[in-house]
Amino acid sequence: SAAGKSQKAEKPLKPAAPKPAKSANIVFVLSALAVLVALAWVVLVPAGGKAKKPKAIKAPFASEKAFDGQTVRAKGFQGSHVISFTDKSCPHCVEATEALDGLEAKLKAQATKLAGKLKVAQVDCSKHADLCTKFGVAGDSEDASGYPTLLWFRAGELQGAYDGERTTQGLEEWAITKEAEGALTQ
């Protein structure tokens, strides 16, 4: 009965169970990754689900406090100011404001040789009507220049109106020309 021994029933093989240590490590790594992604989301994206946009650089607003009569309070600054007198209801004022904002960004970044020699600002005539009337921009006079009006001041003193292109490049080129003439600073 040797033949009977050779036909011995073989035990079926059981599949190997996964090692608990490896699966635990994978779960831990995936959990840690999920936590890091969640933290990055909280830090980088504000409430509302939209990514933060870089803050745009805007030309500062000026009020009556920035002026002494027809003079800009320059506090020792011997350079020039270009001040835009605008009104929120004026569609052409948007162009002038964007040009001024663009030049302000270049001045802040010192991306132009005019940094330290030129400052820009804007006056909202819807809030400061008396100031705009004082400078001949608004009011009942037939000579009122209207919106937008850009005025040039050197060392605080009014020099006149800017009448060039209302673009960042136009303003910058005008100021570079004034500097070459020796007229930008006093």
PDB file of C-alpha atoms in Angstrom:
ATOM      1  CA  SER A   1       0.000   0.000   0.000  1.00  0.00           C
ATOM      2  CA  ALA A   2       2.757   2.213  -0.984  1.00  0.00           C
ATOM      3  CA  ALA A   3       0.518   3.601  -3.653  1.00  0.00           C
ATOM      4  CA  GLY A   4      -1.926   4.677  -0.998  1.00  0.00           C
ATOM      5  CA  LYS A   5       0.760   6.679   0.750  1.00  0.00           C
ATOM      6  CA  SER A   6       1.673   8.570  -2.410  1.00  0.00           C
ATOM      7  CA  GLN A   7      -1.896   9.699  -2.893  1.00  0.00           C
ATOM      8  CA  LYS A   8      -1.819  11.366   0.447  1.00  0.00           C
ATOM      9  CA  ALA A   9      -4.085  14.381   0.428  1.00  0.00           C
ATOM     10  CA  GLU A  10      -2.089  17.552   0.254  1.00  0.00           C
ATOM     11  CA  LYS A  11      -3.187  20.524   2.325  1.00  0.00           C
ATOM     12  CA  PRO A  12      -4.253  23.489   0.230  1.00  0.00           C
ATOM     13  CA  LEU A  13      -1.952  26.514   0.668  1.00  0.00           C
ATOM     14  CA  LYS A  14      -3.388  29.518   2.464  1.00  0.00           C
ATOM     15  CA  PRO A  15      -2.621  32.941   0.991  1.00  0.00           C
ATOM     16  CA  ALA A  16      -0.090  34.829   3.089  1.00  0.00           C
ATOM     17  CA  ALA A  17      -1.645  37.482   5.261  1.00  0.00           C
ATOM     18  CA  PRO A  18      -0.237  41.000   4.762  1.00  0.00           C
ATOM     19  CA  LYS A  19       2.269  41.967   7.360  1.00  0.00           C
ATOM     20  CA  PRO A  20       0.647  44.384   9.770  1.00  0.00           C
ATOM     21  CA  ALA A  21       3.765  46.524  10.059  1.00  0.00           C
ATOM     22  CA  LYS A  22       3.821  47.495   6.335  1.00  0.00           C
ATOM     23  CA  SER A  23       0.109  48.307   6.084  1.00  0.00           C
ATOM     24  CA  ALA A  24       0.280  50.334   9.293  1.00  0.00           C
ATOM     25  CA  ASN A  25       3.196  52.325   7.861  1.00  0.00           C
ATOM     26  CA  ILE A  26       1.306  53.041   4.643  1.00  0.00           C
ATOM     27  CA  VAL A  27      -1.768  54.210   6.575  1.00  0.00           C
ATOM     28  CA  PHE A  28       0.408  56.438   8.781  1.00  0.00           C
ATOM     29  CA  VAL A  29       2.188  58.028   5.769  1.00  0.00           C
ATOM     30  CA  LEU A  30      -1.107  58.645   3.930  1.00  0.00           C
ATOM     31  CA  SER A  31      -2.661  60.159   7.072  1.00  0.00           C
ATOM     32  CA  ALA A  32       0.334  62.441   7.595  1.00  0.00           C
ATOM     33  CA  LEU A  33       0.185  63.523   3.957  1.00  0.00           C
ATOM     34  CA  ALA A  34      -3.528  64.315   4.262  1.00  0.00           C
ATOM     35  CA  VAL A  35      -2.852  66.441   7.367  1.00  0.00           C
ATOM     36  CA  LEU A  36      -0.081  68.364   5.579  1.00  0.00           C
ATOM     37  CA  VAL A  37      -2.320  69.057   2.576  1.00  0.00           C
ATOM     38  CA  ALA A  38      -5.098  70.268   4.889  1.00  0.00           C
ATOM     39  CA  LEU A  39      -2.697  72.574   6.763  1.00  0.00           C
ATOM     40  CA  ALA A  40      -1.332  73.985   3.506  1.00  0.00           C
ATOM     41  CA  TRP A  41      -4.902  74.653   2.342  1.00  0.00           C
ATOM     42  CA  VAL A  42      -5.750  76.496   5.567  1.00  0.00           C
ATOM     43  CA  VAL A  43      -2.598  78.625   5.375  1.00  0.00           C
ATOM     44  CA  LEU A  44      -2.712  79.427   1.659  1.00  0.00           C
ATOM     45  CA  VAL A  45      -6.430  79.732   0.988  1.00  0.00           C
ATOM     46  CA  PRO A  46      -8.633  82.081   3.053  1.00  0.00           C
ATOM     47  CA  ALA A  47     -12.231  81.355   4.019  1.00  0.00           C
ATOM     48  CA  GLY A  48     -14.350  81.288   0.895  1.00  0.00           C
ATOM     49  CA  GLY A  49     -12.102  78.881  -0.961  1.00  0.00           C
ATOM     50  CA  LYS A  50     -10.286  81.341  -3.232  1.00  0.00           C
ATOM     51  CA  ALA A  51      -6.519  81.719  -3.305  1.00  0.00           C
ATOM     52  CA  LYS A  52      -5.070  84.987  -2.009  1.00  0.00           C
ATOM     53  CA  LYS A  53      -4.214  87.542  -4.668  1.00  0.00           C
ATOM     54  CA  PRO A  54      -1.204  89.770  -4.207  1.00  0.00           C
ATOM     55  CA  LYS A  55      -2.224  93.149  -2.881  1.00  0.00           C
ATOM     56  CA  ALA A  56      -2.238  95.734  -5.651  1.00  0.00           C
ATOM     57  CA  ILE A  57      -0.159  98.834  -5.110  1.00  0.00           C
ATOM     58  CA  LYS A  58      -2.290 101.937  -5.350  1.00  0.00           C
ATOM     59  CA  ALA A  59      -1.375 105.585  -5.420  1.00  0.00           C
ATOM     60  CA  PRO A  60      -2.201 107.032  -1.991  1.00  0.00           C
ATOM     61  CA  PHE A  61      -5.181 109.329  -1.532  1.00  0.00           C
ATOM     62  CA  ALA A  62      -4.655 112.915  -0.443  1.00  0.00           C
ATOM     63  CA  SER A  63      -7.068 115.138   1.435  1.00  0.00           C
ATOM     64  CA  GLU A  64      -7.110 118.781   2.521  1.00  0.00           C
ATOM     65  CA  LYS A  65      -4.485 117.872   5.157  1.00  0.00           C
ATOM     66  CA  ALA A  66      -1.920 117.269   2.386  1.00  0.00           C
ATOM     67  CA  PHE A  67      -2.183 120.883   1.221  1.00  0.00           C
ATOM     68  CA  ASP A  68      -1.431 124.302   2.625  1.00  0.00           C
ATOM     69  CA  GLY A  69      -3.440 126.576   0.361  1.00  0.00           C
ATOM     70  CA  GLN A  70      -2.167 125.913  -3.178  1.00  0.00           C
ATOM     71  CA  THR A  71       0.975 124.173  -1.876  1.00  0.00           C
ATOM     72  CA  VAL A  72       1.590 120.499  -1.150  1.00  0.00           C
ATOM     73  CA  ARG A  73       2.939 119.948   2.363  1.00  0.00           C
ATOM     74  CA  ALA A  74       6.229 118.465   1.190  1.00  0.00           C
ATOM     75  CA  LYS A  75       7.926 118.228   4.634  1.00  0.00           C
ATOM     76  CA  GLY A  76      11.376 118.871   3.198  1.00  0.00           C
ATOM     77  CA  PHE A  77      10.869 116.744   0.081  1.00  0.00           C
ATOM     78  CA  GLN A  78      12.487 118.658  -2.788  1.00  0.00           C
ATOM     79  CA  GLY A  79      11.217 116.369  -5.535  1.00  0.00           C
ATOM     80  CA  SER A  80       7.997 116.495  -7.487  1.00  0.00           C
ATOM     81  CA  HIS A  81       4.446 115.306  -6.915  1.00  0.00           C
ATOM     82  CA  VAL A  82       1.957 114.378  -9.606  1.00  0.00           C
ATOM     83  CA  ILE A  83      -1.521 114.501  -8.122  1.00  0.00           C
ATOM     84  CA  SER A  84      -4.558 113.262  -9.992  1.00  0.00           C
ATOM     85  CA  PHE A  85      -7.903 114.921  -9.250  1.00  0.00           C
ATOM     86  CA  THR A  86     -10.629 112.419 -10.134  1.00  0.00           C
ATOM     87  CA  ASP A  87     -14.255 111.593  -9.471  1.00  0.00           C
ATOM     88  CA  LYS A  88     -15.688 108.106  -9.027  1.00  0.00           C
ATOM     89  CA  SER A  89     -18.454 108.794 -11.556  1.00  0.00           C
ATOM     90  CA  CYS A  90     -15.949 109.725 -14.305  1.00  0.00           C
ATOM     91  CA  PRO A  91     -15.169 106.903 -16.784  1.00  0.00           C
ATOM     92  CA  HIS A  92     -11.983 108.642 -18.050  1.00  0.00           C
ATOM     93  CA  CYS A  93     -10.653 108.809 -14.492  1.00  0.00           C
ATOM     94  CA  VAL A  94     -10.133 105.039 -14.451  1.00  0.00           C
ATOM     95  CA  GLU A  95      -7.375 105.388 -17.059  1.00  0.00           C
ATOM     96  CA  ALA A  96      -5.621 108.141 -15.096  1.00  0.00           C
ATOM     97  CA  THR A  97      -5.896 106.176 -11.846  1.00  0.00           C
ATOM     98  CA  GLU A  98      -4.466 103.024 -13.436  1.00  0.00           C
ATOM     99  CA  ALA A  99      -1.539 105.035 -14.845  1.00  0.00           C
ATOM    100  CA  LEU A 100      -0.840 106.578 -11.455  1.00  0.00           C
ATOM    101  CA  ASP A 101      -1.121 103.197  -9.707  1.00  0.00           C
ATOM    102  CA  GLY A 102       1.328 101.698 -12.208  1.00  0.00           C
ATOM    103  CA  LEU A 103       3.845 104.475 -11.602  1.00  0.00           C
ATOM    104  CA  GLU A 104       3.390 104.146  -7.827  1.00  0.00           C
ATOM    105  CA  ALA A 105       4.164 100.415  -8.092  1.00  0.00           C
ATOM    106  CA  LYS A 106       7.373 101.202 -10.002  1.00  0.00           C
ATOM    107  CA  LEU A 107       8.367 103.872  -7.488  1.00  0.00           C
ATOM    108  CA  LYS A 108       7.735 101.530  -4.524  1.00  0.00           C
ATOM    109  CA  ALA A 109       9.746  98.747  -6.172  1.00  0.00           C
ATOM    110  CA  GLN A 110      12.453 101.276  -7.100  1.00  0.00           C
ATOM    111  CA  ALA A 111      12.113  99.943 -10.648  1.00  0.00           C
ATOM    112  CA  THR A 112      12.635 103.416 -12.073  1.00  0.00           C
ATOM    113  CA  LYS A 113      15.400 105.974 -11.632  1.00  0.00           C
ATOM    114  CA  LEU A 114      12.709 108.397 -10.450  1.00  0.00           C
ATOM    115  CA  ALA A 115      12.424 106.707  -7.033  1.00  0.00           C
ATOM    116  CA  GLY A 116      13.060 109.290  -4.334  1.00  0.00           C
ATOM    117  CA  LYS A 117      12.503 112.152  -6.779  1.00  0.00           C
ATOM    118  CA  LEU A 118       8.816 111.759  -7.585  1.00  0.00           C
ATOM    119  CA  LYS A 119       5.732 110.968  -5.548  1.00  0.00           C
ATOM    120  CA  VAL A 120       2.209 110.402  -6.798  1.00  0.00           C
ATOM    121  CA  ALA A 121      -1.177 110.771  -5.119  1.00  0.00           C
ATOM    122  CA  GLN A 122      -4.820 111.160  -5.987  1.00  0.00           C
ATOM    123  CA  VAL A 123      -7.670 113.293  -4.722  1.00  0.00           C
ATOM    124  CA  ASP A 124     -11.201 111.899  -4.849  1.00  0.00           C
ATOM    125  CA  CYS A 125     -13.253 114.952  -5.805  1.00  0.00           C
ATOM    126  CA  SER A 126     -16.497 113.220  -4.811  1.00  0.00           C
ATOM    127  CA  LYS A 127     -15.194 113.412  -1.220  1.00  0.00           C
ATOM    128  CA  HIS A 128     -13.109 116.607  -1.423  1.00  0.00           C
ATOM    129  CA  ALA A 129     -15.119 118.930  -3.684  1.00  0.00           C
ATOM    130  CA  ASP A 130     -13.791 122.114  -2.035  1.00  0.00           C
ATOM    131  CA  LEU A 131     -10.205 121.066  -2.692  1.00  0.00           C
ATOM    132  CA  CYS A 132     -10.991 120.279  -6.331  1.00  0.00           C
ATOM    133  CA  THR A 133     -12.707 123.653  -6.711  1.00  0.00           C
ATOM    134  CA  LYS A 134      -9.704 125.416  -5.122  1.00  0.00           C
ATOM    135  CA  PHE A 135      -7.409 123.901  -7.773  1.00  0.00           C
ATOM    136  CA  GLY A 136      -9.792 124.764 -10.628  1.00  0.00           C
ATOM    137  CA  VAL A 137     -10.729 121.182 -11.420  1.00  0.00           C
ATOM    138  CA  ALA A 138     -14.405 121.376 -10.465  1.00  0.00           C
ATOM    139  CA  GLY A 139     -16.949 124.013  -9.650  1.00  0.00           C
ATOM    140  CA  ASP A 140     -19.186 126.485 -11.422  1.00  0.00           C
ATOM    141  CA  SER A 141     -16.396 128.330 -13.237  1.00  0.00           C
ATOM    142  CA  GLU A 142     -16.228 128.036 -17.022  1.00  0.00           C
ATOM    143  CA  ASP A 143     -12.468 127.628 -16.573  1.00  0.00           C
ATOM    144  CA  ALA A 144     -12.824 124.440 -14.490  1.00  0.00           C
ATOM    145  CA  SER A 145     -10.584 121.840 -16.124  1.00  0.00           C
ATOM    146  CA  GLY A 146     -12.815 118.856 -15.363  1.00  0.00           C
ATOM    147  CA  TYR A 147     -11.967 115.261 -14.523  1.00  0.00           C
ATOM    148  CA  PRO A 148      -9.397 113.852 -14.545  1.00  0.00           C
ATOM    149  CA  THR A 149      -6.827 116.608 -14.025  1.00  0.00           C
ATOM    150  CA  LEU A 150      -3.236 115.771 -13.145  1.00  0.00           C
ATOM    151  CA  LEU A 151      -1.271 118.583 -11.515  1.00  0.00           C
ATOM    152  CA  TRP A 152       2.491 118.777 -11.096  1.00  0.00           C
ATOM    153  CA  PHE A 153       4.057 120.213  -7.950  1.00  0.00           C
ATOM    154  CA  ARG A 154       7.823 120.703  -7.399  1.00  0.00           C
ATOM    155  CA  ALA A 155       9.077 121.086  -3.826  1.00  0.00           C
ATOM    156  CA  GLY A 156       5.409 121.623  -2.901  1.00  0.00           C
ATOM    157  CA  GLU A 157       4.767 124.490  -5.336  1.00  0.00           C
ATOM    158  CA  LEU A 158       2.220 124.122  -8.149  1.00  0.00           C
ATOM    159  CA  GLN A 159       4.018 124.069 -11.516  1.00  0.00           C
ATOM    160  CA  GLY A 160       1.066 123.373 -13.780  1.00  0.00           C
ATOM    161  CA  ALA A 161      -1.048 120.657 -15.330  1.00  0.00           C
ATOM    162  CA  TYR A 162       0.315 117.435 -16.756  1.00  0.00           C
ATOM    163  CA  ASP A 163      -0.922 117.227 -20.317  1.00  0.00           C
ATOM    164  CA  GLY A 164       0.819 114.080 -21.555  1.00  0.00           C
ATOM    165  CA  GLU A 165      -0.359 110.561 -22.180  1.00  0.00           C
ATOM    166  CA  ARG A 166      -2.372 109.118 -19.296  1.00  0.00           C
ATOM    167  CA  THR A 167      -0.425 105.877 -19.119  1.00  0.00           C
ATOM    168  CA  THR A 168       2.243 104.658 -16.723  1.00  0.00           C
ATOM    169  CA  GLN A 169       4.816 104.847 -19.513  1.00  0.00           C
ATOM    170  CA  GLY A 170       3.654 108.338 -20.517  1.00  0.00           C
ATOM    171  CA  LEU A 171       3.947 109.633 -16.950  1.00  0.00           C
ATOM    172  CA  GLU A 172       7.343 108.021 -16.461  1.00  0.00           C
ATOM    173  CA  GLU A 173       8.716 109.387 -19.751  1.00  0.00           C
ATOM    174  CA  TRP A 174       7.409 112.868 -18.890  1.00  0.00           C
ATOM    175  CA  ALA A 175       9.118 112.751 -15.478  1.00  0.00           C
ATOM    176  CA  ILE A 176      12.398 111.487 -17.000  1.00  0.00           C
ATOM    177  CA  THR A 177      12.286 114.416 -19.457  1.00  0.00           C
ATOM    178  CA  LYS A 178      11.658 116.849 -16.579  1.00  0.00           C
ATOM    179  CA  GLU A 179      14.574 115.327 -14.683  1.00  0.00           C
ATOM    180  CA  ALA A 180      16.864 115.678 -17.722  1.00  0.00           C
ATOM    181  CA  GLU A 181      15.831 119.355 -17.893  1.00  0.00           C
ATOM    182  CA  GLY A 182      16.689 119.740 -14.210  1.00  0.00           C
ATOM    183  CA  ALA A 183      13.069 120.588 -13.432  1.00  0.00           C
ATOM    184  CA  LEU A 184      11.989 117.518 -11.442  1.00  0.00           C
ATOM    185  CA  THR A 185      13.784 118.437  -8.202  1.00  0.00           C
ATOM    186  CA  GLN A 186      14.747 121.738  -6.657  1.00  0.00           C
TER     187      GLN A 186
END
